[in-house]
PDB file of C-alpha atoms and ligand atoms in Angstrom:
ATOM      1  CA  UNK A   1       0.000   0.000   0.000  1.00 40.00           C
ATOM      2  CA  UNK A   2       1.407   3.445  -0.907  1.00 43.00           C
ATOM      3  CA  UNK A   3       1.598   6.252   1.645  1.00 44.00           C
ATOM      4  CA  UNK A   4      -1.224   8.042  -0.181  1.00 43.00           C
ATOM      5  CA  UNK A   5      -3.477   4.947  -0.130  1.00 45.00           C
ATOM      6  CA  UNK A   6      -2.865   4.617   3.604  1.00 46.00           C
ATOM      7  CA  UNK A   7      -4.069   8.208   4.040  1.00 49.00           C
ATOM      8  CA  UNK A   8      -0.570   9.381   4.904  1.00 55.00           C
ATOM      9  CA  UNK A   9       1.082  12.416   3.399  1.00 67.00           C
ATOM     10  CA  UNK A  10       2.386  11.632  -0.074  1.00 83.00           C
ATOM     11  CA  UNK A  11       4.869  14.496   0.045  1.00 94.00           C
ATOM     12  CA  UNK A  12       7.222  15.969   2.622  1.00 97.00           C
ATOM     13  CA  UNK A  13       6.638  19.626   3.481  1.00 98.00           C
ATOM     14  CA  UNK A  14       9.397  21.402   5.426  1.00 98.00           C
ATOM     15  CA  UNK A  15       8.255  24.919   6.383  1.00 98.00           C
ATOM     16  CA  UNK A  16      10.413  27.799   7.523  1.00 98.00           C
ATOM     17  CA  UNK A  17      10.217  28.332  11.280  1.00 97.00           C
ATOM     18  CA  UNK A  18       7.600  31.104  11.042  1.00 97.00           C
ATOM     19  CA  UNK A  19       5.517  29.167   8.514  1.00 98.00           C
ATOM     20  CA  UNK A  20       6.140  31.582   5.628  1.00 98.00           C
ATOM     21  CA  UNK A  21       7.700  29.489   2.845  1.00 98.00           C
ATOM     22  CA  UNK A  22       8.210  25.730   2.683  1.00 98.00           C
ATOM     23  CA  UNK A  23      10.277  23.185   0.756  1.00 98.00           C
ATOM     24  CA  UNK A  24       8.342  20.303  -0.782  1.00 98.00           C
ATOM     25  CA  UNK A  25      10.111  17.041  -1.567  1.00 98.00           C
ATOM     26  CA  UNK A  26       9.114  13.484  -2.371  1.00 96.00           C
ATOM     27  CA  UNK A  27       7.606  14.059  -5.796  1.00 96.00           C
ATOM     28  CA  UNK A  28       8.602  14.301  -9.437  1.00 97.00           C
ATOM     29  CA  UNK A  29       7.127  17.349 -11.155  1.00 98.00           C
ATOM     30  CA  UNK A  30       7.997  16.079 -14.635  1.00 98.00           C
ATOM     31  CA  UNK A  31       5.066  13.643 -14.401  1.00 97.00           C
ATOM     32  CA  UNK A  32       1.388  14.435 -13.845  1.00 97.00           C
ATOM     33  CA  UNK A  33       0.650  14.490 -10.105  1.00 96.00           C
ATOM     34  CA  UNK A  34      -1.916  12.071  -8.703  1.00 96.00           C
ATOM     35  CA  UNK A  35      -5.043  13.970  -7.539  1.00 96.00           C
ATOM     36  CA  UNK A  36      -4.265  13.451  -3.832  1.00 95.00           C
ATOM     37  CA  UNK A  37      -0.664  14.645  -4.318  1.00 96.00           C
ATOM     38  CA  UNK A  38      -1.845  17.731  -6.211  1.00 97.00           C
ATOM     39  CA  UNK A  39      -4.279  18.470  -3.381  1.00 97.00           C
ATOM     40  CA  UNK A  40      -1.456  18.207  -0.843  1.00 97.00           C
ATOM     41  CA  UNK A  41       0.725  20.530  -2.920  1.00 98.00           C
ATOM     42  CA  UNK A  42      -2.092  23.083  -3.179  1.00 98.00           C
ATOM     43  CA  UNK A  43      -2.803  22.801   0.556  1.00 98.00           C
ATOM     44  CA  UNK A  44       0.873  23.361   1.398  1.00 98.00           C
ATOM     45  CA  UNK A  45       0.980  26.327  -0.981  1.00 98.00           C
ATOM     46  CA  UNK A  46      -2.129  27.823   0.678  1.00 98.00           C
ATOM     47  CA  UNK A  47      -0.568  27.350   4.131  1.00 98.00           C
ATOM     48  CA  UNK A  48       2.920  28.645   3.331  1.00 98.00           C
ATOM     49  CA  UNK A  49       2.361  31.066   0.372  1.00 98.00           C
ATOM     50  CA  UNK A  50       5.776  30.317  -1.195  1.00 98.00           C
ATOM     51  CA  UNK A  51       6.764  26.714  -1.893  1.00 98.00           C
ATOM     52  CA  UNK A  52       9.825  25.324  -3.619  1.00 98.00           C
ATOM     53  CA  UNK A  53      10.679  21.947  -5.063  1.00 98.00           C
ATOM     54  CA  UNK A  54      14.416  21.215  -5.268  1.00 98.00           C
ATOM     55  CA  UNK A  55      15.983  18.973  -7.935  1.00 98.00           C
ATOM     56  CA  UNK A  56      13.305  19.166 -10.610  1.00 98.00           C
ATOM     57  CA  UNK A  57      14.922  19.240 -14.037  1.00 98.00           C
ATOM     58  CA  UNK A  58      12.019  20.087 -16.360  1.00 98.00           C
ATOM     59  CA  UNK A  59      11.592  20.519 -20.102  1.00 98.00           C
ATOM     60  CA  UNK A  60       9.471  23.410 -21.389  1.00 98.00           C
ATOM     61  CA  UNK A  61       6.586  20.978 -21.963  1.00 98.00           C
ATOM     62  CA  UNK A  62       6.880  19.681 -18.384  1.00 98.00           C
ATOM     63  CA  UNK A  63       6.982  23.192 -16.920  1.00 98.00           C
ATOM     64  CA  UNK A  64       3.838  24.081 -18.881  1.00 98.00           C
ATOM     65  CA  UNK A  65       2.122  20.830 -17.879  1.00 98.00           C
ATOM     66  CA  UNK A  66       2.904  21.405 -14.176  1.00 98.00           C
ATOM     67  CA  UNK A  67       1.610  24.982 -14.432  1.00 98.00           C
ATOM     68  CA  UNK A  68      -1.654  23.798 -15.962  1.00 98.00           C
ATOM     69  CA  UNK A  69      -2.197  21.399 -13.054  1.00 98.00           C
ATOM     70  CA  UNK A  70      -2.269  24.433 -10.753  1.00 98.00           C
ATOM     71  CA  UNK A  71      -4.594  26.383 -13.076  1.00 98.00           C
ATOM     72  CA  UNK A  72      -4.940  27.989 -16.514  1.00 98.00           C
ATOM     73  CA  UNK A  73      -2.121  30.240 -17.745  1.00 98.00           C
ATOM     74  CA  UNK A  74      -2.209  33.923 -16.850  1.00 98.00           C
ATOM     75  CA  UNK A  75      -1.647  36.713 -19.364  1.00 97.00           C
ATOM     76  CA  UNK A  76       1.936  38.060 -19.379  1.00 97.00           C
ATOM     77  CA  UNK A  77       2.142  41.504 -21.029  1.00 96.00           C
ATOM     78  CA  UNK A  78       5.095  43.791 -21.926  1.00 97.00           C
ATOM     79  CA  UNK A  79       7.753  41.053 -22.162  1.00 96.00           C
ATOM     80  CA  UNK A  80       8.461  39.026 -25.293  1.00 97.00           C
ATOM     81  CA  UNK A  81       7.960  35.340 -24.421  1.00 98.00           C
ATOM     82  CA  UNK A  82      10.234  32.498 -25.524  1.00 97.00           C
ATOM     83  CA  UNK A  83      10.101  31.596 -29.206  1.00 97.00           C
ATOM     84  CA  UNK A  84       7.224  29.163 -29.748  1.00 97.00           C
ATOM     85  CA  UNK A  85       6.310  29.263 -26.027  1.00 98.00           C
ATOM     86  CA  UNK A  86       3.810  32.071 -25.516  1.00 98.00           C
ATOM     87  CA  UNK A  87       3.357  31.193 -21.827  1.00 98.00           C
ATOM     88  CA  UNK A  88       7.029  30.994 -20.796  1.00 98.00           C
ATOM     89  CA  UNK A  89       9.135  34.081 -20.119  1.00 98.00           C
ATOM     90  CA  UNK A  90      12.862  33.653 -19.980  1.00 98.00           C
ATOM     91  CA  UNK A  91      14.363  35.891 -17.302  1.00 98.00           C
ATOM     92  CA  UNK A  92      17.908  36.000 -18.598  1.00 97.00           C
ATOM     93  CA  UNK A  93      20.747  38.274 -17.588  1.00 97.00           C
ATOM     94  CA  UNK A  94      24.099  37.823 -19.310  1.00 97.00           C
ATOM     95  CA  UNK A  95      27.430  38.240 -17.473  1.00 97.00           C
ATOM     96  CA  UNK A  96      28.157  41.520 -19.299  1.00 96.00           C
ATOM     97  CA  UNK A  97      24.784  43.154 -18.560  1.00 96.00           C
ATOM     98  CA  UNK A  98      24.841  46.279 -16.438  1.00 93.00           C
ATOM     99  CA  UNK A  99      21.109  47.111 -16.564  1.00 94.00           C
ATOM    100  CA  UNK A 100      19.286  46.687 -13.263  1.00 92.00           C
ATOM    101  CA  UNK A 101      18.193  43.076 -12.854  1.00 94.00           C
ATOM    102  CA  UNK A 102      14.601  42.382 -13.837  1.00 95.00           C
ATOM    103  CA  UNK A 103      12.166  42.396 -10.903  1.00 95.00           C
ATOM    104  CA  UNK A 104      14.346  44.606  -8.657  1.00 96.00           C
ATOM    105  CA  UNK A 105      11.489  46.333  -6.865  1.00 97.00           C
ATOM    106  CA  UNK A 106       8.829  45.027  -4.475  1.00 98.00           C
ATOM    107  CA  UNK A 107       5.740  43.923  -6.385  1.00 98.00           C
ATOM    108  CA  UNK A 108       2.982  41.392  -6.815  1.00 98.00           C
ATOM    109  CA  UNK A 109       2.976  40.192 -10.410  1.00 98.00           C
ATOM    110  CA  UNK A 110       0.739  42.103 -12.845  1.00 98.00           C
ATOM    111  CA  UNK A 111      -1.399  43.556 -10.033  1.00 98.00           C
ATOM    112  CA  UNK A 112      -2.622  46.214 -12.515  1.00 98.00           C
ATOM    113  CA  UNK A 113      -4.687  43.578 -14.336  1.00 98.00           C
ATOM    114  CA  UNK A 114      -8.388  43.177 -13.639  1.00 98.00           C
ATOM    115  CA  UNK A 115      -7.662  39.578 -12.626  1.00 98.00           C
ATOM    116  CA  UNK A 116      -3.992  39.446 -11.600  1.00 98.00           C
ATOM    117  CA  UNK A 117      -2.265  36.041 -11.584  1.00 98.00           C
ATOM    118  CA  UNK A 118      -2.850  33.828  -8.554  1.00 98.00           C
ATOM    119  CA  UNK A 119       0.522  32.109  -8.875  1.00 98.00           C
ATOM    120  CA  UNK A 120       3.885  32.718 -10.420  1.00 98.00           C
ATOM    121  CA  UNK A 121       6.077  29.705 -11.091  1.00 98.00           C
ATOM    122  CA  UNK A 122       9.809  30.245 -11.531  1.00 98.00           C
ATOM    123  CA  UNK A 123      12.174  27.484 -12.584  1.00 98.00           C
ATOM    124  CA  UNK A 124      15.918  28.002 -12.261  1.00 98.00           C
ATOM    125  CA  UNK A 125      18.072  26.937 -15.206  1.00 98.00           C
ATOM    126  CA  UNK A 126      21.372  28.731 -14.490  1.00 98.00           C
ATOM    127  CA  UNK A 127      22.043  30.052 -10.988  1.00 98.00           C
ATOM    128  CA  UNK A 128      24.954  32.450 -10.408  1.00 98.00           C
ATOM    129  CA  UNK A 129      27.563  31.468  -7.795  1.00 98.00           C
ATOM    130  CA  UNK A 130      26.814  34.652  -5.817  1.00 98.00           C
ATOM    131  CA  UNK A 131      23.674  36.782  -5.392  1.00 97.00           C
ATOM    132  CA  UNK A 132      20.473  36.322  -7.403  1.00 98.00           C
ATOM    133  CA  UNK A 133      18.260  35.575  -4.369  1.00 98.00           C
ATOM    134  CA  UNK A 134      14.553  36.372  -4.451  1.00 98.00           C
ATOM    135  CA  UNK A 135      13.008  38.073  -1.402  1.00 98.00           C
ATOM    136  CA  UNK A 136       9.382  37.437  -0.436  1.00 99.00           C
ATOM    137  CA  UNK A 137       7.254  39.544   1.915  1.00 99.00           C
ATOM    138  CA  UNK A 138       4.335  37.998   3.809  1.00 98.00           C
ATOM    139  CA  UNK A 139       1.393  40.368   3.274  1.00 98.00           C
ATOM    140  CA  UNK A 140      -0.867  38.364   5.629  1.00 98.00           C
ATOM    141  CA  UNK A 141       1.333  38.792   8.681  1.00 98.00           C
ATOM    142  CA  UNK A 142       2.042  42.406   7.736  1.00 98.00           C
ATOM    143  CA  UNK A 143      -1.727  42.995   7.787  1.00 98.00           C
ATOM    144  CA  UNK A 144      -2.266  41.001  10.991  1.00 98.00           C
ATOM    145  CA  UNK A 145       0.360  43.108  12.800  1.00 98.00           C
ATOM    146  CA  UNK A 146      -1.500  46.397  12.226  1.00 98.00           C
ATOM    147  CA  UNK A 147      -3.702  47.959  14.900  1.00 98.00           C
ATOM    148  CA  UNK A 148      -7.451  47.293  14.690  1.00 98.00           C
ATOM    149  CA  UNK A 149      -8.092  50.930  13.840  1.00 98.00           C
ATOM    150  CA  UNK A 150      -5.532  50.939  11.021  1.00 98.00           C
ATOM    151  CA  UNK A 151      -7.071  47.717   9.672  1.00 98.00           C
ATOM    152  CA  UNK A 152     -10.505  49.335   9.785  1.00 98.00           C
ATOM    153  CA  UNK A 153      -9.367  52.422   7.864  1.00 98.00           C
ATOM    154  CA  UNK A 154      -7.333  50.499   5.276  1.00 98.00           C
ATOM    155  CA  UNK A 155     -10.255  48.123   4.766  1.00 98.00           C
ATOM    156  CA  UNK A 156     -12.301  51.011   3.344  1.00 98.00           C
ATOM    157  CA  UNK A 157      -9.662  52.082   0.784  1.00 98.00           C
ATOM    158  CA  UNK A 158      -9.162  51.336  -2.898  1.00 98.00           C
ATOM    159  CA  UNK A 159      -5.692  51.413  -4.427  1.00 98.00           C
ATOM    160  CA  UNK A 160      -5.010  52.378  -8.037  1.00 98.00           C
ATOM    161  CA  UNK A 161      -2.686  50.001  -9.874  1.00 98.00           C
ATOM    162  CA  UNK A 162      -0.901  50.583 -13.179  1.00 98.00           C
ATOM    163  CA  UNK A 163       2.099  49.301 -15.146  1.00 98.00           C
ATOM    164  CA  UNK A 164       3.061  52.880 -16.144  1.00 97.00           C
ATOM    165  CA  UNK A 165       6.095  53.229 -13.861  1.00 96.00           C
ATOM    166  CA  UNK A 166       8.054  50.312 -15.347  1.00 96.00           C
ATOM    167  CA  UNK A 167       6.420  49.734 -18.759  1.00 96.00           C
ATOM    168  CA  UNK A 168       4.815  53.069 -19.771  1.00 96.00           C
ATOM    169  CA  UNK A 169       6.113  55.166 -22.671  1.00 95.00           C
ATOM    170  CA  UNK A 170       7.761  57.482 -20.124  1.00 95.00           C
ATOM    171  CA  UNK A 171       8.587  54.661 -17.713  1.00 95.00           C
ATOM    172  CA  UNK A 172      11.787  53.104 -16.424  1.00 95.00           C
ATOM    173  CA  UNK A 173      12.312  50.678 -19.306  1.00 95.00           C
ATOM    174  CA  UNK A 174      11.518  53.342 -21.928  1.00 94.00           C
ATOM    175  CA  UNK A 175      14.442  55.414 -20.613  1.00 95.00           C
ATOM    176  CA  UNK A 176      16.869  52.560 -20.141  1.00 94.00           C
ATOM    177  CA  UNK A 177      20.200  53.065 -21.891  1.00 92.00           C
ATOM    178  CA  UNK A 178      22.013  49.868 -20.867  1.00 93.00           C
ATOM    179  CA  UNK A 179      21.817  46.655 -22.886  1.00 93.00           C
ATOM    180  CA  UNK A 180      19.143  44.190 -21.730  1.00 95.00           C
ATOM    181  CA  UNK A 181      18.769  40.665 -23.134  1.00 95.00           C
ATOM    182  CA  UNK A 182      15.121  40.361 -22.156  1.00 96.00           C
ATOM    183  CA  UNK A 183      12.892  42.080 -24.694  1.00 95.00           C
ATOM    184  CA  UNK A 184      10.620  44.529 -22.909  1.00 95.00           C
ATOM    185  CA  UNK A 185       7.779  46.067 -24.906  1.00 94.00           C
ATOM    186  CA  UNK A 186       6.951  49.506 -23.494  1.00 95.00           C
ATOM    187  CA  UNK A 187       3.479  50.673 -24.394  1.00 95.00           C
ATOM    188  CA  UNK A 188       0.695  53.224 -23.910  1.00 96.00           C
ATOM    189  CA  UNK A 189      -1.401  50.264 -22.777  1.00 96.00           C
ATOM    190  CA  UNK A 190       0.761  50.167 -19.629  1.00 97.00           C
ATOM    191  CA  UNK A 191      -0.597  53.549 -18.592  1.00 96.00           C
ATOM    192  CA  UNK A 192      -4.100  52.224 -17.972  1.00 97.00           C
ATOM    193  CA  UNK A 193      -5.125  52.080 -14.325  1.00 97.00           C
ATOM    194  CA  UNK A 194      -7.129  49.529 -12.406  1.00 98.00           C
ATOM    195  CA  UNK A 195      -8.634  49.854  -8.902  1.00 98.00           C
ATOM    196  CA  UNK A 196      -8.314  47.049  -6.337  1.00 98.00           C
ATOM    197  CA  UNK A 197      -9.151  46.907  -2.620  1.00 98.00           C
ATOM    198  CA  UNK A 198      -6.099  47.915  -0.594  1.00 98.00           C
ATOM    199  CA  UNK A 199      -6.789  44.930   1.666  1.00 98.00           C
ATOM    200  CA  UNK A 200      -7.864  41.779  -0.148  1.00 98.00           C
ATOM    201  CA  UNK A 201      -9.349  38.558   1.160  1.00 98.00           C
ATOM    202  CA  UNK A 202      -7.695  35.393  -0.093  1.00 98.00           C
ATOM    203  CA  UNK A 203     -10.261  33.230  -1.918  1.00 98.00           C
ATOM    204  CA  UNK A 204      -8.840  29.963  -0.533  1.00 98.00           C
ATOM    205  CA  UNK A 205      -7.655  30.757   2.990  1.00 98.00           C
ATOM    206  CA  UNK A 206     -10.128  33.555   3.786  1.00 98.00           C
ATOM    207  CA  UNK A 207      -7.245  35.537   5.333  1.00 98.00           C
ATOM    208  CA  UNK A 208      -6.778  39.263   4.718  1.00 98.00           C
ATOM    209  CA  UNK A 209      -3.611  40.611   3.116  1.00 99.00           C
ATOM    210  CA  UNK A 210      -2.257  44.033   2.148  1.00 99.00           C
ATOM    211  CA  UNK A 211      -2.371  44.378  -1.641  1.00 98.00           C
ATOM    212  CA  UNK A 212      -0.204  47.339  -2.696  1.00 98.00           C
ATOM    213  CA  UNK A 213       3.342  47.671  -4.000  1.00 98.00           C
ATOM    214  CA  UNK A 214       5.762  50.470  -4.883  1.00 98.00           C
ATOM    215  CA  UNK A 215       6.143  49.179  -8.466  1.00 98.00           C
ATOM    216  CA  UNK A 216       2.477  48.969  -9.455  1.00 98.00           C
ATOM    217  CA  UNK A 217       0.432  51.109  -7.029  1.00 98.00           C
ATOM    218  CA  UNK A 218       0.026  54.716  -8.169  1.00 97.00           C
ATOM    219  CA  UNK A 219      -2.071  55.981  -5.287  1.00 98.00           C
ATOM    220  CA  UNK A 220      -5.231  55.648  -3.226  1.00 98.00           C
ATOM    221  CA  UNK A 221      -8.592  56.529  -4.726  1.00 98.00           C
ATOM    222  CA  UNK A 222      -9.993  59.892  -3.595  1.00 98.00           C
ATOM    223  CA  UNK A 223      -6.782  61.039  -1.856  1.00 98.00           C
ATOM    224  CA  UNK A 224      -4.302  63.781  -2.678  1.00 98.00           C
ATOM    225  CA  UNK A 225      -0.957  62.579  -3.998  1.00 96.00           C
ATOM    226  CA  UNK A 226       0.891  63.451  -0.774  1.00 98.00           C
ATOM    227  CA  UNK A 227      -1.787  61.784   1.376  1.00 98.00           C
ATOM    228  CA  UNK A 228      -1.514  58.534  -0.601  1.00 98.00           C
ATOM    229  CA  UNK A 229       2.264  58.777  -0.595  1.00 98.00           C
ATOM    230  CA  UNK A 230       2.337  59.049   3.210  1.00 98.00           C
ATOM    231  CA  UNK A 231       0.069  56.032   3.764  1.00 98.00           C
ATOM    232  CA  UNK A 232       1.641  53.892   1.054  1.00 98.00           C
ATOM    233  CA  UNK A 233       5.165  54.848   2.158  1.00 98.00           C
ATOM    234  CA  UNK A 234       4.333  53.725   5.689  1.00 98.00           C
ATOM    235  CA  UNK A 235       2.857  50.451   4.386  1.00 98.00           C
ATOM    236  CA  UNK A 236       5.850  49.639   2.153  1.00 98.00           C
ATOM    237  CA  UNK A 237       8.249  50.097   5.070  1.00 98.00           C
ATOM    238  CA  UNK A 238       5.987  48.018   7.293  1.00 98.00           C
ATOM    239  CA  UNK A 239       5.392  45.168   4.803  1.00 98.00           C
ATOM    240  CA  UNK A 240       9.072  44.706   4.042  1.00 98.00           C
ATOM    241  CA  UNK A 241      10.342  44.628   7.622  1.00 98.00           C
ATOM    242  CA  UNK A 242      12.784  41.765   8.231  1.00 98.00           C
ATOM    243  CA  UNK A 243      10.210  39.902  10.330  1.00 98.00           C
ATOM    244  CA  UNK A 244       7.913  39.526   7.288  1.00 98.00           C
ATOM    245  CA  UNK A 245      10.600  38.775   4.689  1.00 98.00           C
ATOM    246  CA  UNK A 246      12.010  35.447   3.580  1.00 98.00           C
ATOM    247  CA  UNK A 247      15.210  35.381   1.472  1.00 98.00           C
ATOM    248  CA  UNK A 248      15.054  32.548  -1.019  1.00 98.00           C
ATOM    249  CA  UNK A 249      18.307  30.977  -2.246  1.00 98.00           C
ATOM    250  CA  UNK A 250      18.211  29.189  -5.566  1.00 98.00           C
ATOM    251  CA  UNK A 251      19.875  26.019  -6.768  1.00 98.00           C
ATOM    252  CA  UNK A 252      19.774  24.804 -10.335  1.00 98.00           C
ATOM    253  CA  UNK A 253      16.557  23.018 -11.338  1.00 98.00           C
ATOM    254  CA  UNK A 254      14.562  24.340  -8.423  1.00 98.00           C
ATOM    255  CA  UNK A 255      10.929  25.208  -9.070  1.00 98.00           C
ATOM    256  CA  UNK A 256       9.396  27.864  -6.824  1.00 98.00           C
ATOM    257  CA  UNK A 257       5.729  28.825  -6.795  1.00 99.00           C
ATOM    258  CA  UNK A 258       4.428  31.875  -4.960  1.00 99.00           C
ATOM    259  CA  UNK A 259       1.010  33.283  -4.297  1.00 98.00           C
ATOM    260  CA  UNK A 260       0.657  36.820  -5.663  1.00 98.00           C
ATOM    261  CA  UNK A 261      -2.523  37.332  -3.636  1.00 98.00           C
ATOM    262  CA  UNK A 262      -0.709  37.442  -0.301  1.00 98.00           C
ATOM    263  CA  UNK A 263       2.982  38.100  -1.033  1.00 99.00           C
ATOM    264  CA  UNK A 264       5.280  40.668  -2.608  1.00 98.00           C
ATOM    265  CA  UNK A 265       8.615  39.694  -4.105  1.00 98.00           C
ATOM    266  CA  UNK A 266      11.871  41.405  -5.037  1.00 98.00           C
ATOM    267  CA  UNK A 267      14.627  40.040  -7.252  1.00 98.00           C
ATOM    268  CA  UNK A 268      17.901  40.811  -5.486  1.00 96.00           C
ATOM    269  CA  UNK A 269      20.910  41.480  -7.688  1.00 95.00           C
ATOM    270  CA  UNK A 270      24.533  41.011  -6.671  1.00 96.00           C
ATOM    271  CA  UNK A 271      25.599  38.687  -9.502  1.00 97.00           C
ATOM    272  CA  UNK A 272      27.140  41.060 -12.056  1.00 96.00           C
ATOM    273  CA  UNK A 273      29.616  39.143 -14.195  1.00 97.00           C
ATOM    274  CA  UNK A 274      27.575  35.917 -13.991  1.00 98.00           C
ATOM    275  CA  UNK A 275      24.801  34.417 -16.073  1.00 98.00           C
ATOM    276  CA  UNK A 276      21.371  33.881 -14.471  1.00 98.00           C
ATOM    277  CA  UNK A 277      18.563  32.133 -16.394  1.00 98.00           C
ATOM    278  CA  UNK A 278      15.078  31.439 -15.071  1.00 98.00           C
ATOM    279  CA  UNK A 279      11.889  30.327 -16.793  1.00 98.00           C
ATOM    280  CA  UNK A 280       8.625  31.787 -15.584  1.00 98.00           C
ATOM    281  CA  UNK A 281       4.943  31.014 -16.053  1.00 98.00           C
ATOM    282  CA  UNK A 282       1.886  32.467 -14.345  1.00 98.00           C
ATOM    283  CA  UNK A 283      -1.426  30.962 -13.320  1.00 98.00           C
ATOM    284  CA  UNK A 284      -4.600  32.994 -13.833  1.00 98.00           C
ATOM    285  CA  UNK A 285      -6.262  34.465 -10.768  1.00 98.00           C
ATOM    286  CA  UNK A 286      -9.552  36.106  -9.860  1.00 98.00           C
ATOM    287  CA  UNK A 287     -10.609  39.708  -9.339  1.00 98.00           C
ATOM    288  CA  UNK A 288      -9.392  40.807  -5.882  1.00 98.00           C
ATOM    289  CA  UNK A 289     -12.147  41.386  -3.296  1.00 98.00           C
TER     290      UNK A 289
HETATM  291  C1  SIN B 301      10.219  38.322 -10.846  1.00 73.86           C
HETATM  292  O1  SIN B 301       9.370  37.532 -11.247  1.00 73.86           O
HETATM  293  O2  SIN B 301       9.930  39.431 -10.434  1.00 73.86           O
HETATM  294  C2  SIN B 301      11.663  37.891 -10.876  1.00 73.86           C
HETATM  295  C3  SIN B 301      12.067  37.123  -9.695  1.00 73.86           C
HETATM  296  C4  SIN B 301      13.510  36.695  -9.804  1.00 73.86           C
HETATM  297  O3  SIN B 301      14.066  36.691 -10.909  1.00 73.86           O
HETATM  298  O4  SIN B 301      14.096  36.354  -8.772  1.00 73.86           O
END
C-alpha cells in the first residue's frame, strides 16, 4: 500500500520556522501528479504562500504541464515570451549586462490587471555562484500586525494600480540606456489604471492581506498625492520589515511557486559578471475582493 493509499502524506513539506515558505520534496514534477498529491501541494501552498521543489529538471513541456495542473495560464504583457512558447518568459541576464536586474522592486505580479495572476512559477536553469536571491514579503502577517483601527481604515480604501512606472512610454524601461537581453515592450497600454481593494481577502484561505506595491500602485482613490504617498510609504516600510521577509536561495533546477494574492517579491541582484537564467509562467487568478 502506498503512503497516499494509507491516508498518509504523499509528500514531505518542510516549512520555515515562522511558517512563511516551505520546501516540498518526495515528488517528481515532470510527471502528472496524482489527484491526492496535487491536493497536498495546493494545501501546502495555501498554508505557506511560497513553496519550492528542489531537484526538478524540467523541459518546457513539463513546466507548462505542471503549471496547468495548478490552473490555466495567466496573461503576461510587456515582455516578449520564448520563441514558440507564448506562456514561458525567460528571465535572462548575461554576465556583461549592467542594466538593473529584472524584478528589482517590491511587487505582486501584474497587479494592474483586472484579474492578476494567482501564482507565479519560476524554474531556475542557471544560478549564479553569488547573489540572485529572491526576497518574499508575507502580506498576511504584515496585515495582521496592524492595529485594529488601522485595519478598519485600510479596509475602506481602494488602491489604483498601473504598469506605467516600469512599462509606460515614459517609464523606467523606456528610458533605459544599458543593454538588456530580455525584450521589454513599453506601451501606452501600460498607462491604464485599475482599482483594487487595498486589503484583499484570499479566496482559498479567507485571510486578509495588504495588496499594494511600490512598483504597481500609483495611489489611493480619492486622496491627494501626498496623502496617498504618506500612507503607502508607511505600508511599504511596514510590509518589508525583516520579520515579514524570507530570502530565497536558488539552486539549479529548483521550481518555486508563490502566491501573488498574499505576497510581494523582489529580485535581489549582486551577480554582475555571472549568467542567471530562469523560466517563468503564471497561473490565472480572480478579481481581488
Ligand atoms: C520576478 O518575477 O519578479 C523575478 C524574480 C527573480 O528573478 O528572482
